[in-house]
Tab-separated table of C-alpha atoms and ligand atoms in Angstrom:
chain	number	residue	atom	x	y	z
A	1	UNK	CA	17.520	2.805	13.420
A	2	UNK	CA	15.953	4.710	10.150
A	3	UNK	CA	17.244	3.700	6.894
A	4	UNK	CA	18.924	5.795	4.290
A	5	UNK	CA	15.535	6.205	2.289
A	6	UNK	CA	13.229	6.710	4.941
A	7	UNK	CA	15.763	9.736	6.305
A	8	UNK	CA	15.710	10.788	2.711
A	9	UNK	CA	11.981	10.406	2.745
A	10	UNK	CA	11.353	12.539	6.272
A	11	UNK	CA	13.703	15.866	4.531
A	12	UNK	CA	11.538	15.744	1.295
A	13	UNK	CA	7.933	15.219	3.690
A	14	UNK	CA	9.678	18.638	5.592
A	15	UNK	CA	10.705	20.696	2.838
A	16	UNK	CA	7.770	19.989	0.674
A	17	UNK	CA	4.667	18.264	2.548
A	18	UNK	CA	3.582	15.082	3.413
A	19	UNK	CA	3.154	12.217	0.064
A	20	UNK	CA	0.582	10.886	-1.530
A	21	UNK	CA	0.883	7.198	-1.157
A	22	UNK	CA	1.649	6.315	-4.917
A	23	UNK	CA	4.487	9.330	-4.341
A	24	UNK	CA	5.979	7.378	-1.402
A	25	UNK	CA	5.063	3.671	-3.308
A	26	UNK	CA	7.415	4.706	-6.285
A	27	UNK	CA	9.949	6.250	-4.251
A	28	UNK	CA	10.247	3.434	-2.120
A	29	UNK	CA	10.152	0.354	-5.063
A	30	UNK	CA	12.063	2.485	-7.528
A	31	UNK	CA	14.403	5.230	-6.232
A	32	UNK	CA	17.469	5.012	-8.371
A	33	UNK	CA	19.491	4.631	-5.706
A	34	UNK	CA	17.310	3.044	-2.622
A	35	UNK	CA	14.784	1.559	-4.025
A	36	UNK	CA	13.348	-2.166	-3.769
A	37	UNK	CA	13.542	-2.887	-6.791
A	38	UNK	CA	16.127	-0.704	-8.625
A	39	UNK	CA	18.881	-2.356	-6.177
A	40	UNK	CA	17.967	-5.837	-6.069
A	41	UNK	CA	17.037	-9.209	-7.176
A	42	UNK	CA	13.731	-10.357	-4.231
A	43	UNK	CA	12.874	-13.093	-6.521
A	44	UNK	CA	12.972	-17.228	-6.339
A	45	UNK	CA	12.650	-19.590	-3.153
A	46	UNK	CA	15.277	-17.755	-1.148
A	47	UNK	CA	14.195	-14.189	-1.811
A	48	UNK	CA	11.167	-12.074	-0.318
A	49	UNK	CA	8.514	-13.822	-2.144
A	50	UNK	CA	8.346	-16.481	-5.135
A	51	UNK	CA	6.357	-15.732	-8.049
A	52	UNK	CA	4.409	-18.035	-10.634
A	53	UNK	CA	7.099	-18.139	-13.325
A	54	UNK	CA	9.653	-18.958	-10.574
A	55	UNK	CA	7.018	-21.637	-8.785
A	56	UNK	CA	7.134	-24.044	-12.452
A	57	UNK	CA	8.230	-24.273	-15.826
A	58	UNK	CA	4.709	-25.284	-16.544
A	59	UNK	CA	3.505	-21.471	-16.236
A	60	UNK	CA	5.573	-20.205	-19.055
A	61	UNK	CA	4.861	-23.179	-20.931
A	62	UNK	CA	1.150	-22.500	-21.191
A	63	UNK	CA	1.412	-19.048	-21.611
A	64	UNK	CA	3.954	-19.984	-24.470
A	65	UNK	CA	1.020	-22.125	-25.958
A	66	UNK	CA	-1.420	-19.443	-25.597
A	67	UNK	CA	0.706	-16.522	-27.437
A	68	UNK	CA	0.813	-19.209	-29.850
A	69	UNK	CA	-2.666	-19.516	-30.209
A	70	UNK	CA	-3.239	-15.662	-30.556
A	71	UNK	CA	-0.606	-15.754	-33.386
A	72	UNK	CA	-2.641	-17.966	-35.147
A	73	UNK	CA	-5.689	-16.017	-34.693
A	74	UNK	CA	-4.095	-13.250	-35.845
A	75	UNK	CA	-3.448	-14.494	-39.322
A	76	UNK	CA	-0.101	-15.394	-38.357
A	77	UNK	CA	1.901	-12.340	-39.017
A	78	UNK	CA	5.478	-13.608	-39.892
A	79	UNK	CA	6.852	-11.038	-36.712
A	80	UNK	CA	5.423	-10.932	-33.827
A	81	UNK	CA	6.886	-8.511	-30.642
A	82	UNK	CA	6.156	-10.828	-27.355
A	83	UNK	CA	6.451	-7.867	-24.806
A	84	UNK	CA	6.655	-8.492	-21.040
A	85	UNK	CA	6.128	-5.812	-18.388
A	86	UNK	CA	8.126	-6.388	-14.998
A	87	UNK	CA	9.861	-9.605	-16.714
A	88	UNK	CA	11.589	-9.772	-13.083
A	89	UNK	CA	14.176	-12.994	-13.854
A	90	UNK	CA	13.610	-13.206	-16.972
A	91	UNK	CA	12.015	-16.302	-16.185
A	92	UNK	CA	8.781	-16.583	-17.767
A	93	UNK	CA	9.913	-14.789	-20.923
A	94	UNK	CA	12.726	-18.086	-21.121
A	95	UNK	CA	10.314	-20.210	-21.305
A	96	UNK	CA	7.304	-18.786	-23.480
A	97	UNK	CA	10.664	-18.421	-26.739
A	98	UNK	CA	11.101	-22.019	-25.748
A	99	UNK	CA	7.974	-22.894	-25.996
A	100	UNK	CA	7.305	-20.746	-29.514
A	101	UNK	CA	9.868	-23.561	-31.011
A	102	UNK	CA	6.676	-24.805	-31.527
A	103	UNK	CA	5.550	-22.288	-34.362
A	104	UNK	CA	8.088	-22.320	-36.601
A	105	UNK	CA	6.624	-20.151	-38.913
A	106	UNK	CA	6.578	-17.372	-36.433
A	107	UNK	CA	10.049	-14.753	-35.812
A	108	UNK	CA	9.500	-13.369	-32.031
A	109	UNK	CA	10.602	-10.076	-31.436
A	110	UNK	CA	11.473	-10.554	-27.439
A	111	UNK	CA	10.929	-7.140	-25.328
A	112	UNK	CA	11.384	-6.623	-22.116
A	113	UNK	CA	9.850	-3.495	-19.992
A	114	UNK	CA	11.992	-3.159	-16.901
A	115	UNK	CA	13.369	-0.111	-15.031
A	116	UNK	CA	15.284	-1.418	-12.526
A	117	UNK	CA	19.041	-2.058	-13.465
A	118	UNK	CA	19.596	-4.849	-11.235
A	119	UNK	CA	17.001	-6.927	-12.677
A	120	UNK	CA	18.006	-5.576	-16.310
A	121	UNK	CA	21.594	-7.710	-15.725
A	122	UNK	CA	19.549	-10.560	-14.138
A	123	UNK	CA	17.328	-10.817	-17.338
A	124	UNK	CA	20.532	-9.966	-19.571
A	125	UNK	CA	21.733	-13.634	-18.648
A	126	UNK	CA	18.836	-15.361	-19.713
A	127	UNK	CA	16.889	-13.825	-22.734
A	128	UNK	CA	18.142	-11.988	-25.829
A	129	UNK	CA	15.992	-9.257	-26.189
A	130	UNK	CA	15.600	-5.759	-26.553
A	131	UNK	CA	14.598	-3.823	-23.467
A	132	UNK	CA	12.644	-0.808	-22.613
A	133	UNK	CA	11.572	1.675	-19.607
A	134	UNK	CA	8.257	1.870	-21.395
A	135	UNK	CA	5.782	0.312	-23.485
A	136	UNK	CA	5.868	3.775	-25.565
A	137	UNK	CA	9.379	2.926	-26.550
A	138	UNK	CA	8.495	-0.367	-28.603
A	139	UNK	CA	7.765	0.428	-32.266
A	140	UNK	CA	4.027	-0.156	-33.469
A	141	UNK	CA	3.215	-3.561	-34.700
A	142	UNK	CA	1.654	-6.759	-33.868
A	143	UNK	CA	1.914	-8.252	-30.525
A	144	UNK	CA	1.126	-10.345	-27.712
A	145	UNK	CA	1.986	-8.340	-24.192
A	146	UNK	CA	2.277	-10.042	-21.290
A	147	UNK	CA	2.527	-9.279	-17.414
A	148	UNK	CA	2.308	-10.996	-14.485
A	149	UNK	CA	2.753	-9.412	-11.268
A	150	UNK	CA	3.530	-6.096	-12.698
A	151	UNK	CA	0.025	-4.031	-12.018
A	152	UNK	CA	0.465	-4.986	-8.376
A	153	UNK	CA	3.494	-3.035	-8.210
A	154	UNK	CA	2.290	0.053	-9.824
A	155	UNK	CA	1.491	3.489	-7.296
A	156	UNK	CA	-1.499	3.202	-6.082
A	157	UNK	CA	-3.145	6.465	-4.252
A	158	UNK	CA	-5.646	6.022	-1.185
A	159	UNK	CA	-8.438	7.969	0.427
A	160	UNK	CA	-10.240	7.345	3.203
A	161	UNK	CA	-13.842	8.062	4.206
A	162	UNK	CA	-15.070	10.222	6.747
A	163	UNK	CA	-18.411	11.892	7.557
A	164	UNK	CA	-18.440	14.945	4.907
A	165	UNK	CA	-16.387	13.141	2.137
A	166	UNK	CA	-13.049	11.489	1.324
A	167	UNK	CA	-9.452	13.092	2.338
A	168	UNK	CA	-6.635	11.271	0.581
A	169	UNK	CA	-3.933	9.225	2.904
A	170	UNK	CA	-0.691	10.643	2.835
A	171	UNK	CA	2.471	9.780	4.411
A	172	UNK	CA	4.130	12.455	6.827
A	173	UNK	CA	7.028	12.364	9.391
A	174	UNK	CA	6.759	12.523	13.002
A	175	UNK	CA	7.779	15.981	14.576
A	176	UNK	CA	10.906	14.448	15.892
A	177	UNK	CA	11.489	13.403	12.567
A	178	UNK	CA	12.183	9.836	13.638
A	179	UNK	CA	9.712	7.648	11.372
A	180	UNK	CA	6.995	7.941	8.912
A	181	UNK	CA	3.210	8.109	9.838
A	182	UNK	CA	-0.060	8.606	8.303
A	183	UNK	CA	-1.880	11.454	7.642
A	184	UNK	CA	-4.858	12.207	6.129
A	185	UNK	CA	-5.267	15.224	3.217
A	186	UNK	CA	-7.626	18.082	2.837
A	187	UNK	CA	-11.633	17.132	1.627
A	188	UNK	CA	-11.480	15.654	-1.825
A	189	UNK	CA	-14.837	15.361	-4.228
A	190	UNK	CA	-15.233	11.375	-4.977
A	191	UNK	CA	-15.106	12.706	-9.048
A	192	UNK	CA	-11.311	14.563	-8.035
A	193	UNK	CA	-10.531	11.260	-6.638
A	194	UNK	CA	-10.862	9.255	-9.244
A	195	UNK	CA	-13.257	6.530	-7.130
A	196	UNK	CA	-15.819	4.636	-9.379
A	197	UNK	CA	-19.505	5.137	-8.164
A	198	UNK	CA	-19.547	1.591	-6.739
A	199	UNK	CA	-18.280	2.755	-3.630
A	200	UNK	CA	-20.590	5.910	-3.661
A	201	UNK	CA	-21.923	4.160	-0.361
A	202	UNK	CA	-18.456	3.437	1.151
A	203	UNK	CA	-18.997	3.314	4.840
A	204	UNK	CA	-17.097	6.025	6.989
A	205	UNK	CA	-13.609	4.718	8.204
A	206	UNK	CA	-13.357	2.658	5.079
A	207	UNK	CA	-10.304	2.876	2.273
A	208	UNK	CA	-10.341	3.120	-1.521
A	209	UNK	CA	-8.122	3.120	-3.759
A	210	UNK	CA	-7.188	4.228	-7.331
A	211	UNK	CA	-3.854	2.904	-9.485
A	212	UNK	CA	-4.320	6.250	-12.338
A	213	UNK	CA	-0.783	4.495	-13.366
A	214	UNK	CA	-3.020	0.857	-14.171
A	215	UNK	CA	-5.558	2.913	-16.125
A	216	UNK	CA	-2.855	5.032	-17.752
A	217	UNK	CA	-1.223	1.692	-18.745
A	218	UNK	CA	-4.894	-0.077	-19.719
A	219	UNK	CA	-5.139	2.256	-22.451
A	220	UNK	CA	-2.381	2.748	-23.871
A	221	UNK	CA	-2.059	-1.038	-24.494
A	222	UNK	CA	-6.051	-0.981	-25.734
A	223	UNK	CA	-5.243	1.855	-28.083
A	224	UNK	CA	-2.030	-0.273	-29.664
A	225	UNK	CA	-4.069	-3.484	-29.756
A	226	UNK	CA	-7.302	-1.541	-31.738
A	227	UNK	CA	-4.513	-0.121	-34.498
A	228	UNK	CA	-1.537	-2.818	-34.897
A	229	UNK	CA	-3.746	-6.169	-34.054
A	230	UNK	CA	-3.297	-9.058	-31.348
A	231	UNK	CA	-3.668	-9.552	-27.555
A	232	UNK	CA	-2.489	-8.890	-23.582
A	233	UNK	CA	-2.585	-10.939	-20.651
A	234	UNK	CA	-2.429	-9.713	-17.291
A	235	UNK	CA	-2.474	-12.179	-14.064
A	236	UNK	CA	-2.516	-10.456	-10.590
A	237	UNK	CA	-3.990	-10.631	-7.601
A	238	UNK	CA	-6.927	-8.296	-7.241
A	239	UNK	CA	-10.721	-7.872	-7.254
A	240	UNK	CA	-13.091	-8.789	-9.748
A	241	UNK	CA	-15.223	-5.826	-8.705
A	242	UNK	CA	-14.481	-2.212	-7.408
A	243	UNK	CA	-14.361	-2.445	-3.825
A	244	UNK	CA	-13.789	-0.959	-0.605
A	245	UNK	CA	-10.508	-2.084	1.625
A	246	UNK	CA	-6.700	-1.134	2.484
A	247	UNK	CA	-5.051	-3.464	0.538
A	248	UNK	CA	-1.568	-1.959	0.501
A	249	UNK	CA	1.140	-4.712	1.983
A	250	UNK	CA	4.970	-4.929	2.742
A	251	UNK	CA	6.195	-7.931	2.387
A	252	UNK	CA	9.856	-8.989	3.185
A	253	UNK	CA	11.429	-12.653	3.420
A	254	UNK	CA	7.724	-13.844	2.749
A	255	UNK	CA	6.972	-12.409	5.938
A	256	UNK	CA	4.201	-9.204	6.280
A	257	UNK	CA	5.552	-6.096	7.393
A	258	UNK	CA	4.570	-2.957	8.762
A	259	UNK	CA	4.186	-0.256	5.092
A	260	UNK	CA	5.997	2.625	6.406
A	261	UNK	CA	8.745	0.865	8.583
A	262	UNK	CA	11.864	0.367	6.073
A	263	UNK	CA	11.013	2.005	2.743
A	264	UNK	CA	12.875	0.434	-0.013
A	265	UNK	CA	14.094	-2.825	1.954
A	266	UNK	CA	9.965	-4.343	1.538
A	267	UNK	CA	8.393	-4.902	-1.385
A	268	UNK	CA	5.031	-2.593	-1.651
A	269	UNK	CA	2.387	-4.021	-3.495
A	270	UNK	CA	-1.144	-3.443	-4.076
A	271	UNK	CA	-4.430	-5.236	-4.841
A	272	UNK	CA	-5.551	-4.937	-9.058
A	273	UNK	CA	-9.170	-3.606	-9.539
A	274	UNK	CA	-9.553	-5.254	-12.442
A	275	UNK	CA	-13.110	-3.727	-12.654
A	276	UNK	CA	-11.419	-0.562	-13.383
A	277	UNK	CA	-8.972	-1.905	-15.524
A	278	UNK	CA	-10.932	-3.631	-17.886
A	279	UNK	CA	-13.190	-0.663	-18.206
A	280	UNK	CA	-10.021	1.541	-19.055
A	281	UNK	CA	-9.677	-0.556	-21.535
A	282	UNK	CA	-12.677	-0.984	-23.206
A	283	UNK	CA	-13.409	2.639	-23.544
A	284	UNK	CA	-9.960	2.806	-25.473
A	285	UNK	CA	-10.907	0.383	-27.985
A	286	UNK	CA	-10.265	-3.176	-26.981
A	287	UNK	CA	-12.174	-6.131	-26.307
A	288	UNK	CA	-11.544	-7.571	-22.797
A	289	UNK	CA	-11.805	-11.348	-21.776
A	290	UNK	CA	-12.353	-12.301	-17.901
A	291	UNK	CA	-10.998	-11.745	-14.899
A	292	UNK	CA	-11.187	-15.852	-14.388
A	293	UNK	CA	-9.255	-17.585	-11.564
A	294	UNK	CA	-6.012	-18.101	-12.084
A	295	UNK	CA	-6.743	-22.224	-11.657
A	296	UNK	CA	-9.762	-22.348	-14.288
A	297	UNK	CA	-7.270	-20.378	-16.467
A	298	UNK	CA	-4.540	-22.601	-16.417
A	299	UNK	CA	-6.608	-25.706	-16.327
A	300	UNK	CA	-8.203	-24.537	-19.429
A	301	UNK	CA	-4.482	-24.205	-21.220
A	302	UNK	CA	-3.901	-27.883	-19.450
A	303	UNK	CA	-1.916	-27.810	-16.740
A	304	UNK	CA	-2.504	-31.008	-15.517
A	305	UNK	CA	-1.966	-32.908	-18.791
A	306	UNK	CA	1.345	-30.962	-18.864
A	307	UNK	CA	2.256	-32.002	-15.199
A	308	UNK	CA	1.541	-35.639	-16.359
A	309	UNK	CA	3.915	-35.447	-19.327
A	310	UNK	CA	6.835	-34.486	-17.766
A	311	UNK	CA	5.926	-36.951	-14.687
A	312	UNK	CA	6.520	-39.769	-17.071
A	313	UNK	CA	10.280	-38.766	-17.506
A	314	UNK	CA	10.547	-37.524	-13.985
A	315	UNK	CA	11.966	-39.261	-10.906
A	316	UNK	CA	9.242	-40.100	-7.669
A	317	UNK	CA	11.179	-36.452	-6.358
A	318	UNK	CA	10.977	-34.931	-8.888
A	319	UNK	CA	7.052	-36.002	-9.736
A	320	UNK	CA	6.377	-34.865	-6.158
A	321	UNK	CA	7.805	-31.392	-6.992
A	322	UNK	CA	5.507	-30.715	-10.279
A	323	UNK	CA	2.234	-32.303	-8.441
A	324	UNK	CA	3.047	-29.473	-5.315
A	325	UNK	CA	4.154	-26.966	-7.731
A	326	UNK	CA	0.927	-27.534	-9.415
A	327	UNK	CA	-0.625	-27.503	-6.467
A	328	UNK	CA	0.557	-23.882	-5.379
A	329	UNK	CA	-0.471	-22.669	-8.781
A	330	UNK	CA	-4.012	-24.195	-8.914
A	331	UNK	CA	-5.244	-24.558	-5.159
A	332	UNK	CA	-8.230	-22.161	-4.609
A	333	UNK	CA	-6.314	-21.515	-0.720
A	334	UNK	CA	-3.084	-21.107	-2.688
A	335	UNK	CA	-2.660	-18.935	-6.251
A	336	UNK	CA	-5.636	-20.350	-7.670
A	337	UNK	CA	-8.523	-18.164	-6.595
A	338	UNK	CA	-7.027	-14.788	-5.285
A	339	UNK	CA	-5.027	-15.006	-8.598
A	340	UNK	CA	-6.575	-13.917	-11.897
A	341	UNK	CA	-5.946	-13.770	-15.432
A	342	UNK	CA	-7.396	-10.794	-17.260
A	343	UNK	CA	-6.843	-10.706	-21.760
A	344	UNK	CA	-7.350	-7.394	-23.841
A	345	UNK	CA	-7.371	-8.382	-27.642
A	346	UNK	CA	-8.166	-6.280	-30.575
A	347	UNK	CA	-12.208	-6.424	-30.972
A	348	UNK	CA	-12.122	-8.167	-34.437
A	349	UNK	CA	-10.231	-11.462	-32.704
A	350	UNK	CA	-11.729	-14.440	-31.628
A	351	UNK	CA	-12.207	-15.028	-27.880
A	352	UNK	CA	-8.482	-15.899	-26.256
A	353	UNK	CA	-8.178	-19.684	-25.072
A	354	UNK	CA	-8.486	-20.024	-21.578
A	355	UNK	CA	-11.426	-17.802	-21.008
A	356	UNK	CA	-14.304	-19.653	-22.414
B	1	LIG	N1	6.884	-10.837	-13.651
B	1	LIG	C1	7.912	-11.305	-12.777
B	1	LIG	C2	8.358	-10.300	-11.717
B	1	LIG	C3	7.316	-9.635	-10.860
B	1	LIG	S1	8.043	-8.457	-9.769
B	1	LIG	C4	7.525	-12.632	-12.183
B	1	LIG	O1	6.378	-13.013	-12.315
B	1	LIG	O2	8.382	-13.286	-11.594
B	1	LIG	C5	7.724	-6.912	-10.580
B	1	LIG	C6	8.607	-6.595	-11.741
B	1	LIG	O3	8.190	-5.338	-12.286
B	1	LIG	C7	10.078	-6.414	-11.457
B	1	LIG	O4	10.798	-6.889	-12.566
B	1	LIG	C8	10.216	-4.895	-11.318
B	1	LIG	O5	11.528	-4.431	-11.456
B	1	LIG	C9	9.304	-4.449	-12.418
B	1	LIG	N2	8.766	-3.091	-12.312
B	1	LIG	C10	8.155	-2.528	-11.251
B	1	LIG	N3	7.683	-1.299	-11.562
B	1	LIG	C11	7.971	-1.093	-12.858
B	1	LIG	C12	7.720	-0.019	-13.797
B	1	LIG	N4	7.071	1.076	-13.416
B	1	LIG	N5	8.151	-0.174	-15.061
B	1	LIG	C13	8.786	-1.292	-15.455
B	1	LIG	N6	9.047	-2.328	-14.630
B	1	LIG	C14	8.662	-2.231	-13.351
């Protein structure tokens, strides 16, 4: 009845205490050896969920356009290192170097952040590039990063309000030993926590949450943008604005599971506070663009005059496909709203396109 990790995952809770929930988040998504997504591929139509990249060529194609366009404003250095954190299939990254045919002048330096080995050989079939387990490991230089659905992915903790403070959310095992279960932690000060004063006036019984991994990340890539020059692009799903909620999911053959049930079998994934982010970022040097919907974003980059183009050499199936594809990417009750793209640049660059 309980899987191998979650058996693995009741020992460590007895010998050692109950987790915090990014502990039990990065155990379950990348535990070398049962972990979601150090043993598998959950990408594409038939896998757990389906991601922008895998959804239409048109994604990549944009973004493509839009390193392009950061290049330029760059002063066109004659290498550029296009970096991608969770590159998943390799998918996206495929089709921004196709797309860069269209700047000759430019040499891409392909790099791919990825710790999971499964998706490593995935990716190995359809990029040349040079890959990574962290963004420390690429040599200094210009670049364009980007990331989509990668912060989402990344340990969150959580804490939850009660009447004298907040105690964090941990995960412990049931005295039988049988399953996981929440718990909640000893009194935390909001400061200890990490919470942002916006949610100084949380209401009791309500749940924050902090990603110190996201913020981690935010500045490091603000710091390299400040010194070596040029831009990142993060799209997510999140909040524009520090907020209250439980927004932790499990998600498994696009259906919602219960979090604790089958560690390492689910994808785990968390709402972006992109408030947060940004500020990260901005107090380590970079200027930051956004968050705008993912729709006015790719509608800015032209994603319908691109769906129209390859229309006119498509079939009426095929034609159907782009127009629901584009459809799923765009629709405010689809990707379009939840969805949003976020840039960091280096403060002496013009503003990126898509976020006028
Ligand atoms: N960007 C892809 C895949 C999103 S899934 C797409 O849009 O289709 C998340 C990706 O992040 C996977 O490739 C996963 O293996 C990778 N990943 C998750 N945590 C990571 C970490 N801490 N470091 C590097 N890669 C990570």
């Amino acid at each position: 009845m309980q899987n191998p990790l979650s058996a693995l995952l009741v020992e460590r809770i007895r010998r050692d205490g109950p987790l915090t929930v990014a502990e039990y988040m990065s155990t379950a998504l990348g535990d070398r050896d049962h972990g979601y997504y150090a043993t598998r591929d959950p990408l594409g139509a038939a896998g757990d969920f389906i991601t922008a990249p895998e959804i239409s060529q048109i994604f990549g194609e944009l973004i493509g356009l839009w390193i392009a366009d950061c290049w330029d404003a760059m002063g066109r250095p004659r290498r550029l290192k296009i970096v991608e954190l969770g590159p998943g299939r390799g998918t996206l990254m495929a089709d921004i170097l196709r797309t860069l045919k269209v700047a000759p002048a430019m040499l891409p330096e392909p790099w791919l952040i990825e710790t999971s080995p499964a998706l490593r050989a995935v990716q190995r079939q359809r990029v040349e590039a040079r890959w990574a387990d962290r963004l420390e490991d690429v040599p200094p230089g210009p670049m364009v990063l980007v990331a989509n659905e990668f912060l989402d992915a990344l340990p969150i903790r959580q804490f939850s309000r009660a009447t004298d403070g907040w105690r964090e959310r941990l995960v412990a095992a049931t005295a039988d030993g049988a399953r996981l279960e929440w718990t909640l932690g000893a009194l935390v000060s909001q400061t200890e926590a990490g919470l942002p004063t916006a949610l100084d006036d949380a209401a009791e019984g309500s749940v924050a949450e902090t990603c110190p991994e996201a913020l981690a990340l935010s500045a490091t890539v603000a710091g390299r943008l400040a010194r070596d020059g040029g831009a990142a692009l993060f799209i997510d799903y999140g909040t524009t604005t520090s907020r209250a909620g439980d927004s932790l999911q499990a998600v498994r053959g696009q259906q919602y599971r219960d979090t604790l049930e089958a560690p390492g079998e689910t994808d785990l994934t968390a709402h972006v506070d992109f408030a947060a982010f940004a500020n990260a970022a901005r107090d380590a040097g970079a200027a930051v663009h956004g968050p705008v919907p993912q729709s006015l974003f790719l509608e800015a980059l032209g994603v319908f005059v691109r769906a129209q183009v390859l229309k006119r050499e498509a079939t009426p199936a095929q034609a159907r496909d782009i127009d629901l594809a584009v459809h799923r990417l765009t629709a405010p009750d689809q990707m379009g709203s939840l969805f949003k793209a976020l840039a960091l640049t280096d403060p002496s660059m013009p503003q990126p396109a898509g976020f006028e």
